[in-house]
Amino acid sequence: MATTIEKLREILALTSNDLAFEVNETESLHDQGVDSLDLMDFYLNIEDEYGIQIPDSDVDSLHTLQDFVTYVNGKL
Amino acid sequence: MIGITGIGTYLPEGRISNFDRLEKFDTDEDFIRNKIGILEVAVKADDEDTSDLAVKAYRDLESKNDIDKSKIEVLIVVTQNPDTNIPHTSAIVHGKLDFPESCAAFDISLGCSGFVYGLSIIKSFMESNGFTNGVLLTSDPYSKIINLDDKNTSFLFGDGATATLMTDNPVYNIGKFTFGTIGKEGHNLQCDDSVLSMNGRSIFNFAARYVPGDVKNLLQKNEWEADNIDKVIFHQGSKYILDTLVKRTRLPQEKAINDILHYGNTVSSSIPMILAKVMDDEENKCVLISGFGVGLSWSSNLLFRNKK
């Protein structure tokens, strides 16, 4: 069974295929080339995959892949 | 039955280049070209108002169709940026075009879903009153309310207008509609003190979530298969939302039209601006149109070419 980090990389690959398995977990996704529109898609796909809602108020704290792992695990 | 007989369009000559603003908004050409999908937005002249754009679209309609102005029974303008509050813009247009006194004229306050809602309203109005000649105009120049320093909106919206002739001898018959509203999310695309603000993520999520289900409902309601659609015209929000919707609706990419590269998102004019060209090809027998946005609201329809 895929870990959360592996699953998030698969989800990221839906829109940023060339970056999804290259991005560093602790560096800002935006700084690593994931643009704002692909980030919006990423949030949406995470919501669909996990059945969770990511309110706008939480978005500002989600910068790195590790941030997303912590966030998703906290919601499950 | 009342349907679409012809469409006239108007795009102002002025353009604002998105490439000229890359440094200002800390972005790059690839983002503009491949994600936003809009290189430049159309902008009206300072001495053009909403009614003027509508009049010019009607003049284009006149040049392409045999219209007896004295027989026009209803004129509707879809706009949320009228010339003024009172009188309504359709009355101003009526005056500028010297339409007959017997002609009804009223406005519809809707944005990106406005053309599709407008089709339902004008069709119903005409059929219930026994009318056979009407004109549905869309004219919503957002340049009046865009803050050019707002990256969320200034890359996207362009000015334009369309005029759709509705008669009982149409090129396209109109199928069954779907409609919807989420009023409690309307604040995500709002104009206050004449300045537009948009929560891009909320609007993206709304479209990505609701439009695919709406398309499915539309096909069921019309008892029609997706394979039998010839062209798909989604409201032209941006290239990114168009690509996302094609993916999520699983409609063939080659059937979905993207035409905003050189003028931008013209709000309620975005669908008819494209439909005007689509209807010239007789091979386009069934066209799906889907408008969504301000409200938040949505409406979709299937158009069926009249067999003559």
Short mmCIF file of C-alpha atoms in Angstrom, two decimals:
data_model
loop_
_atom_site.label_atom_id
_atom_site.label_comp_id
_atom_site.label_asym_id
_atom_site.label_seq_id
_atom_site.Cartn_x
_atom_site.Cartn_y
_atom_site.Cartn_z
CA MET A 1 0.00 0.00 0.00
CA ALA A 2 1.42 3.38 -1.00
CA THR A 3 2.52 5.73 1.72
CA THR A 4 1.00 9.20 1.84
CA ILE A 5 4.09 10.75 0.25
CA GLU A 6 4.02 8.22 -2.59
CA LYS A 7 0.33 8.81 -3.14
CA LEU A 8 0.77 12.58 -3.17
CA ARG A 9 3.49 12.26 -5.77
CA GLU A 10 1.09 10.20 -7.93
CA ILE A 11 -1.56 12.88 -7.49
CA LEU A 12 0.93 15.61 -8.35
CA ALA A 13 1.87 13.67 -11.46
CA LEU A 14 -1.67 14.11 -12.78
CA THR A 15 -0.82 17.73 -13.54
CA SER A 16 2.95 18.09 -13.12
CA ASN A 17 4.12 14.78 -14.49
CA ASP A 18 7.70 15.86 -15.12
CA LEU A 19 8.15 17.29 -11.62
CA ALA A 20 6.09 14.96 -9.42
CA PHE A 21 8.80 12.38 -8.74
CA GLU A 22 11.67 14.87 -8.76
CA VAL A 23 10.50 17.47 -6.26
CA ASN A 24 12.29 17.71 -2.96
CA GLU A 25 9.92 17.06 -0.03
CA THR A 26 11.08 19.95 2.10
CA GLU A 27 11.38 22.72 -0.45
CA SER A 28 8.48 24.87 -1.62
CA LEU A 29 6.65 23.24 -4.56
CA HIS A 30 6.19 26.64 -6.15
CA ASP A 31 9.92 27.34 -5.94
CA GLN A 32 10.54 23.98 -7.61
CA GLY A 33 8.45 24.90 -10.62
CA VAL A 34 4.89 23.84 -9.76
CA ASP A 35 2.93 26.90 -10.85
CA SER A 36 -0.14 28.36 -9.19
CA LEU A 37 -2.63 26.70 -11.55
CA ASP A 38 -1.11 23.26 -11.14
CA LEU A 39 -1.19 23.81 -7.36
CA MET A 40 -4.93 24.52 -7.58
CA ASP A 41 -5.37 21.26 -9.47
CA PHE A 42 -3.21 19.48 -6.88
CA TYR A 43 -5.43 20.70 -4.02
CA LEU A 44 -8.56 19.62 -5.93
CA ASN A 45 -7.19 16.18 -6.72
CA ILE A 46 -6.12 15.68 -3.07
CA GLU A 47 -9.64 16.60 -1.97
CA ASP A 48 -11.10 14.11 -4.45
CA GLU A 49 -8.67 11.34 -3.53
CA TYR A 50 -9.03 11.61 0.23
CA GLY A 51 -12.57 12.98 0.49
CA ILE A 52 -11.36 15.97 2.49
CA GLN A 53 -11.83 19.71 2.10
CA ILE A 54 -8.84 22.06 2.04
CA PRO A 55 -10.27 25.46 3.02
CA ASP A 56 -8.63 28.62 1.68
CA SER A 57 -7.49 29.44 5.20
CA ASP A 58 -5.29 26.32 5.25
CA VAL A 59 -3.80 26.79 1.78
CA ASP A 60 -1.34 29.44 2.92
CA SER A 61 0.38 26.98 5.22
CA LEU A 62 0.90 24.33 2.51
CA HIS A 63 4.15 24.94 0.67
CA THR A 64 6.17 21.71 0.62
CA LEU A 65 5.27 18.12 -0.12
CA GLN A 66 5.99 17.37 3.54
CA ASP A 67 3.45 20.05 4.56
CA PHE A 68 0.85 18.23 2.47
CA VAL A 69 1.76 14.86 3.99
CA THR A 70 1.36 16.22 7.53
CA TYR A 71 -1.88 17.96 6.56
CA VAL A 72 -3.48 14.97 4.86
CA ASN A 73 -2.45 12.58 7.64
CA GLY A 74 -3.94 15.00 10.15
CA LYS A 75 -7.25 15.00 8.30
CA LEU A 76 -7.57 11.24 7.96
CA MET B 1 -40.07 26.59 -32.56
CA ILE B 2 -37.73 29.49 -31.94
CA GLY B 3 -34.04 28.89 -32.51
CA ILE B 4 -30.76 30.52 -33.51
CA THR B 5 -30.74 31.93 -37.03
CA GLY B 6 -27.54 33.99 -37.04
CA ILE B 7 -24.93 35.58 -34.80
CA GLY B 8 -23.07 38.89 -35.19
CA THR B 9 -19.97 39.72 -33.18
CA TYR B 10 -17.85 42.71 -32.26
CA LEU B 11 -14.36 42.88 -30.82
CA PRO B 12 -12.83 46.30 -30.23
CA GLU B 13 -9.50 47.00 -31.90
CA GLY B 14 -7.61 47.81 -28.71
CA ARG B 15 -5.44 45.16 -27.04
CA ILE B 16 -3.44 44.92 -23.84
CA SER B 17 -0.59 42.46 -24.14
CA ASN B 18 -0.07 39.97 -21.33
CA PHE B 19 3.55 39.54 -22.44
CA ASP B 20 4.15 43.23 -21.67
CA ARG B 21 3.32 42.52 -18.03
CA LEU B 22 5.46 39.47 -17.32
CA GLU B 23 7.92 41.33 -15.11
CA LYS B 24 5.19 43.23 -13.27
CA PHE B 25 3.49 40.01 -12.26
CA ASP B 26 6.62 37.90 -11.89
CA THR B 27 5.57 35.28 -14.41
CA ASP B 28 6.85 33.87 -17.68
CA GLU B 29 5.79 33.38 -21.28
CA ASP B 30 5.15 29.68 -20.83
CA PHE B 31 2.61 30.37 -18.08
CA ILE B 32 0.82 32.97 -20.20
CA ARG B 33 0.79 30.91 -23.37
CA ASN B 34 0.21 27.40 -22.05
CA LYS B 35 -1.73 27.91 -18.85
CA ILE B 36 -3.65 31.16 -19.14
CA GLY B 37 -3.83 30.73 -22.91
CA ILE B 38 -4.46 34.44 -23.49
CA LEU B 39 -1.70 36.49 -25.12
CA GLU B 40 -3.67 39.74 -25.22
CA VAL B 41 -7.05 40.96 -24.03
CA ALA B 42 -9.40 43.11 -26.09
CA VAL B 43 -10.21 46.49 -24.63
CA LYS B 44 -12.86 48.94 -25.78
CA ALA B 45 -12.11 52.52 -26.68
CA ASP B 46 -12.72 55.17 -24.02
CA ASP B 47 -15.61 56.58 -25.99
CA GLU B 48 -17.32 53.18 -26.36
CA ASP B 49 -19.88 52.12 -23.80
CA THR B 50 -21.69 48.82 -23.26
CA SER B 51 -24.54 49.84 -25.58
CA ASP B 52 -22.08 50.84 -28.32
CA LEU B 53 -20.45 47.42 -28.34
CA ALA B 54 -23.90 45.83 -28.54
CA VAL B 55 -24.91 48.10 -31.42
CA LYS B 56 -21.76 47.17 -33.34
CA ALA B 57 -22.46 43.47 -32.82
CA TYR B 58 -25.98 44.02 -34.15
CA ARG B 59 -24.56 45.82 -37.21
CA ASP B 60 -22.41 42.76 -37.89
CA LEU B 61 -25.50 40.57 -37.52
CA GLU B 62 -27.36 42.79 -39.98
CA SER B 63 -24.54 42.55 -42.51
CA LYS B 64 -24.78 38.74 -42.49
CA ASN B 65 -28.54 38.21 -42.27
CA ASP B 66 -31.60 39.53 -44.03
CA ILE B 67 -33.27 41.37 -41.15
CA ASP B 68 -36.36 43.54 -41.33
CA LYS B 69 -35.82 45.73 -38.28
CA SER B 70 -39.49 46.70 -38.21
CA LYS B 71 -40.36 43.09 -37.41
CA ILE B 72 -38.09 42.69 -34.34
CA GLU B 73 -40.40 42.02 -31.40
CA VAL B 74 -37.94 41.65 -28.54
CA LEU B 75 -34.43 42.84 -27.75
CA ILE B 76 -32.58 41.52 -24.70
CA VAL B 77 -29.15 42.63 -23.47
CA VAL B 78 -27.17 40.39 -21.14
CA THR B 79 -24.88 42.59 -19.07
CA GLN B 80 -23.74 43.34 -15.54
CA ASN B 81 -21.88 46.47 -16.59
CA PRO B 82 -24.65 48.59 -18.06
CA ASP B 83 -24.20 52.07 -19.53
CA THR B 84 -26.02 53.32 -16.44
CA ASN B 85 -28.49 52.01 -13.84
CA ILE B 86 -31.49 53.72 -15.35
CA PRO B 87 -32.55 53.34 -18.10
CA HIS B 88 -31.65 49.74 -18.90
CA THR B 89 -29.02 49.20 -21.57
CA SER B 90 -31.43 47.38 -23.90
CA ALA B 91 -33.59 50.52 -23.97
CA ILE B 92 -30.51 52.57 -24.89
CA VAL B 93 -29.65 50.07 -27.63
CA HIS B 94 -33.28 50.14 -28.80
CA GLY B 95 -32.97 53.90 -29.15
CA LYS B 96 -29.59 53.85 -30.89
CA LEU B 97 -30.85 51.28 -33.40
CA ASP B 98 -34.24 52.95 -33.80
CA PHE B 99 -36.17 49.75 -33.23
CA PRO B 100 -39.97 49.75 -33.45
CA GLU B 101 -42.01 51.03 -30.52
CA SER B 102 -43.81 47.69 -30.38
CA CYS B 103 -40.52 45.95 -29.49
CA ALA B 104 -39.99 44.74 -25.92
CA ALA B 105 -36.56 45.51 -24.47
CA PHE B 106 -35.08 44.36 -21.17
CA ASP B 107 -31.77 43.40 -19.60
CA ILE B 108 -30.63 40.18 -17.97
CA SER B 109 -28.11 40.50 -15.15
CA LEU B 110 -25.87 37.46 -15.54
CA GLY B 111 -22.21 36.95 -16.31
CA CYS B 112 -20.48 33.98 -17.85
CA SER B 113 -23.61 31.80 -17.83
CA GLY B 114 -25.62 34.65 -19.34
CA PHE B 115 -25.78 33.59 -22.98
CA VAL B 116 -27.18 30.15 -22.19
CA TYR B 117 -29.68 31.51 -19.65
CA GLY B 118 -30.48 34.23 -22.17
CA LEU B 119 -31.28 31.69 -24.88
CA SER B 120 -33.80 30.01 -22.59
CA ILE B 121 -35.37 33.32 -21.61
CA ILE B 122 -35.69 34.76 -25.10
CA LYS B 123 -36.96 31.49 -26.54
CA SER B 124 -39.59 31.17 -23.82
CA PHE B 125 -40.55 34.85 -24.07
CA MET B 126 -40.94 34.65 -27.82
CA GLU B 127 -42.85 31.36 -27.87
CA SER B 128 -45.22 32.35 -25.09
CA ASN B 129 -46.02 35.61 -26.86
CA GLY B 130 -46.21 34.20 -30.38
CA PHE B 131 -43.16 36.21 -31.50
CA THR B 132 -41.02 35.14 -34.44
CA ASN B 133 -38.19 37.70 -34.51
CA GLY B 134 -35.97 38.62 -31.60
CA VAL B 135 -32.39 39.59 -30.83
CA LEU B 136 -30.32 38.44 -27.85
CA LEU B 137 -27.31 40.69 -27.23
CA THR B 138 -24.39 40.08 -24.92
CA SER B 139 -22.17 43.00 -23.97
CA ASP B 140 -20.26 43.06 -20.69
CA PRO B 141 -17.03 45.05 -20.97
CA TYR B 142 -15.09 44.13 -17.84
CA SER B 143 -12.46 46.75 -18.66
CA LYS B 144 -14.83 49.04 -16.75
CA ILE B 145 -14.16 47.14 -13.52
CA ILE B 146 -10.78 45.45 -13.88
CA ASN B 147 -7.91 46.58 -11.68
CA LEU B 148 -4.92 46.30 -14.01
CA ASP B 149 -2.70 45.67 -10.98
CA ASP B 150 -4.69 42.54 -10.06
CA LYS B 151 -2.93 39.50 -11.49
CA ASN B 152 -5.97 37.31 -10.75
CA THR B 153 -8.19 39.14 -13.20
CA SER B 154 -6.28 41.45 -15.51
CA PHE B 155 -4.72 38.63 -17.54
CA LEU B 156 -8.10 37.11 -18.31
CA PHE B 157 -10.98 39.38 -19.20
CA GLY B 158 -11.48 41.05 -22.57
CA ASP B 159 -14.23 43.24 -24.03
CA GLY B 160 -16.57 42.07 -26.76
CA ALA B 161 -20.22 41.81 -27.75
CA THR B 162 -22.50 39.52 -29.74
CA ALA B 163 -25.97 39.71 -31.26
CA THR B 164 -27.97 36.53 -31.85
CA LEU B 165 -30.96 36.53 -34.17
CA MET B 166 -33.76 34.29 -32.94
CA THR B 167 -36.51 33.29 -35.38
CA ASP B 168 -38.93 30.50 -36.20
CA ASN B 169 -36.72 29.49 -39.15
CA PRO B 170 -33.52 28.69 -37.32
CA VAL B 171 -30.18 27.15 -38.21
CA TYR B 172 -30.01 25.60 -34.74
CA ASN B 173 -32.91 24.27 -32.73
CA ILE B 174 -32.53 24.52 -29.00
CA GLY B 175 -32.56 21.44 -26.80
CA LYS B 176 -33.35 21.09 -23.12
CA PHE B 177 -31.43 23.19 -20.63
CA THR B 178 -29.76 22.60 -17.30
CA PHE B 179 -29.47 25.39 -14.74
CA GLY B 180 -27.92 25.85 -11.33
CA THR B 181 -26.84 28.38 -8.71
CA ILE B 182 -24.72 28.38 -5.57
CA GLY B 183 -25.53 31.81 -4.21
CA LYS B 184 -23.60 31.34 -0.98
CA GLU B 185 -20.38 31.15 -3.01
CA GLY B 186 -21.15 34.22 -5.11
CA HIS B 187 -18.72 36.38 -3.16
CA ASN B 188 -15.85 34.53 -4.88
CA LEU B 189 -16.45 36.61 -8.03
CA GLN B 190 -17.69 39.96 -6.95
CA CYS B 191 -17.58 43.61 -7.92
CA ASP B 192 -17.46 46.20 -5.14
CA ASP B 193 -16.98 49.92 -5.69
CA SER B 194 -16.58 49.21 -9.41
CA VAL B 195 -13.63 46.87 -8.90
CA LEU B 196 -13.76 43.17 -9.67
CA SER B 197 -12.22 40.63 -7.33
CA MET B 198 -11.96 36.91 -7.93
CA ASN B 199 -10.89 34.00 -5.76
CA GLY B 200 -9.29 32.06 -8.59
CA ARG B 201 -9.05 28.82 -6.67
CA SER B 202 -12.71 28.83 -5.66
CA ILE B 203 -13.86 29.57 -9.18
CA PHE B 204 -11.60 26.88 -10.58
CA ASN B 205 -12.87 24.35 -8.02
CA PHE B 206 -16.47 25.29 -8.73
CA ALA B 207 -16.09 24.82 -12.49
CA ALA B 208 -14.03 21.63 -12.15
CA ARG B 209 -16.55 20.12 -9.75
CA TYR B 210 -19.92 21.19 -11.13
CA VAL B 211 -19.55 21.36 -14.91
CA PRO B 212 -18.73 17.67 -15.51
CA GLY B 213 -21.81 16.59 -13.56
CA ASP B 214 -23.88 19.18 -15.35
CA VAL B 215 -22.76 17.91 -18.76
CA LYS B 216 -23.78 14.40 -17.71
CA ASN B 217 -27.20 15.70 -16.60
CA LEU B 218 -27.57 17.60 -19.86
CA LEU B 219 -26.95 14.51 -21.97
CA GLN B 220 -29.41 12.47 -19.89
CA LYS B 221 -32.05 15.19 -20.09
CA ASN B 222 -31.69 15.41 -23.86
CA GLU B 223 -31.35 11.62 -24.24
CA TRP B 224 -28.20 12.20 -26.24
CA GLU B 225 -24.87 10.42 -26.38
CA ALA B 226 -21.58 12.29 -26.00
CA ASP B 227 -20.27 10.58 -29.16
CA ASN B 228 -22.93 12.40 -31.17
CA ILE B 229 -21.74 15.87 -30.19
CA ASP B 230 -19.79 17.58 -32.97
CA LYS B 231 -18.44 20.59 -31.09
CA VAL B 232 -18.14 21.60 -27.44
CA ILE B 233 -18.09 25.26 -26.47
CA PHE B 234 -17.38 25.78 -22.80
CA HIS B 235 -17.35 29.29 -21.41
CA GLN B 236 -13.82 30.44 -22.21
CA GLY B 237 -12.51 31.20 -18.73
CA SER B 238 -8.87 30.34 -19.46
CA LYS B 239 -6.94 27.60 -21.25
CA TYR B 240 -6.36 25.88 -17.93
CA ILE B 241 -10.01 25.57 -17.02
CA LEU B 242 -10.87 24.49 -20.57
CA ASP B 243 -8.24 21.75 -20.48
CA THR B 244 -9.36 20.70 -17.01
CA LEU B 245 -13.00 20.46 -18.09
CA VAL B 246 -12.20 18.46 -21.21
CA LYS B 247 -10.28 16.03 -19.00
CA ARG B 248 -12.96 15.80 -16.34
CA THR B 249 -15.94 15.56 -18.71
CA ARG B 250 -14.03 13.03 -20.86
CA LEU B 251 -15.21 14.79 -23.99
CA PRO B 252 -12.81 14.51 -26.94
CA GLN B 253 -10.18 17.25 -26.87
CA GLU B 254 -10.49 17.78 -30.63
CA LYS B 255 -14.17 18.70 -30.30
CA ALA B 256 -13.67 21.32 -27.57
CA ILE B 257 -12.94 24.78 -28.88
CA ASN B 258 -10.47 27.22 -27.40
CA ASP B 259 -10.49 30.60 -29.10
CA ILE B 260 -9.36 33.16 -26.54
CA LEU B 261 -5.69 33.59 -27.46
CA HIS B 262 -6.09 37.06 -28.93
CA TYR B 263 -9.00 38.60 -27.07
CA GLY B 264 -9.56 36.90 -23.70
CA ASN B 265 -12.59 35.94 -21.65
CA THR B 266 -15.48 38.06 -22.92
CA VAL B 267 -17.88 36.86 -20.20
CA SER B 268 -21.38 36.21 -21.64
CA SER B 269 -20.05 36.82 -25.16
CA SER B 270 -17.49 34.01 -24.99
CA ILE B 271 -19.81 31.24 -26.16
CA PRO B 272 -21.65 33.08 -28.97
CA MET B 273 -18.35 34.58 -30.19
CA ILE B 274 -17.30 31.03 -31.08
CA LEU B 275 -20.75 29.74 -32.02
CA ALA B 276 -20.88 32.38 -34.76
CA LYS B 277 -18.04 30.57 -36.54
CA VAL B 278 -19.14 27.04 -35.63
CA MET B 279 -22.58 27.49 -37.16
CA ASP B 280 -21.08 28.25 -40.58
CA ASP B 281 -19.98 24.62 -40.91
CA GLU B 282 -22.90 22.36 -41.78
CA GLU B 283 -20.99 19.39 -40.36
CA ASN B 284 -21.58 20.81 -36.88
CA LYS B 285 -24.95 19.21 -36.36
CA CYS B 286 -24.92 19.08 -32.58
CA VAL B 287 -23.14 21.64 -30.40
CA LEU B 288 -22.84 21.53 -26.62
CA ILE B 289 -22.68 24.93 -24.94
CA SER B 290 -21.95 25.39 -21.24
CA GLY B 291 -21.69 28.69 -19.38
CA PHE B 292 -20.59 28.97 -15.74
CA GLY B 293 -19.29 31.65 -13.42
CA VAL B 294 -20.75 34.72 -11.78
CA GLY B 295 -23.36 33.88 -9.17
CA LEU B 296 -22.04 31.31 -8.90
CA SER B 297 -24.27 29.96 -11.65
CA TRP B 298 -24.24 27.62 -14.61
CA SER B 299 -26.37 26.60 -17.54
CA SER B 300 -25.83 24.22 -20.41
CA ASN B 301 -27.65 23.31 -23.60
CA LEU B 302 -27.45 21.19 -26.72
CA LEU B 303 -28.07 22.87 -30.07
CA PHE B 304 -29.31 20.73 -32.97
CA ARG B 305 -28.90 21.79 -36.57
CA ASN B 306 -32.23 22.16 -38.32
CA LYS B 307 -32.70 19.66 -41.11
CA LYS B 308 -33.85 21.72 -44.09
#
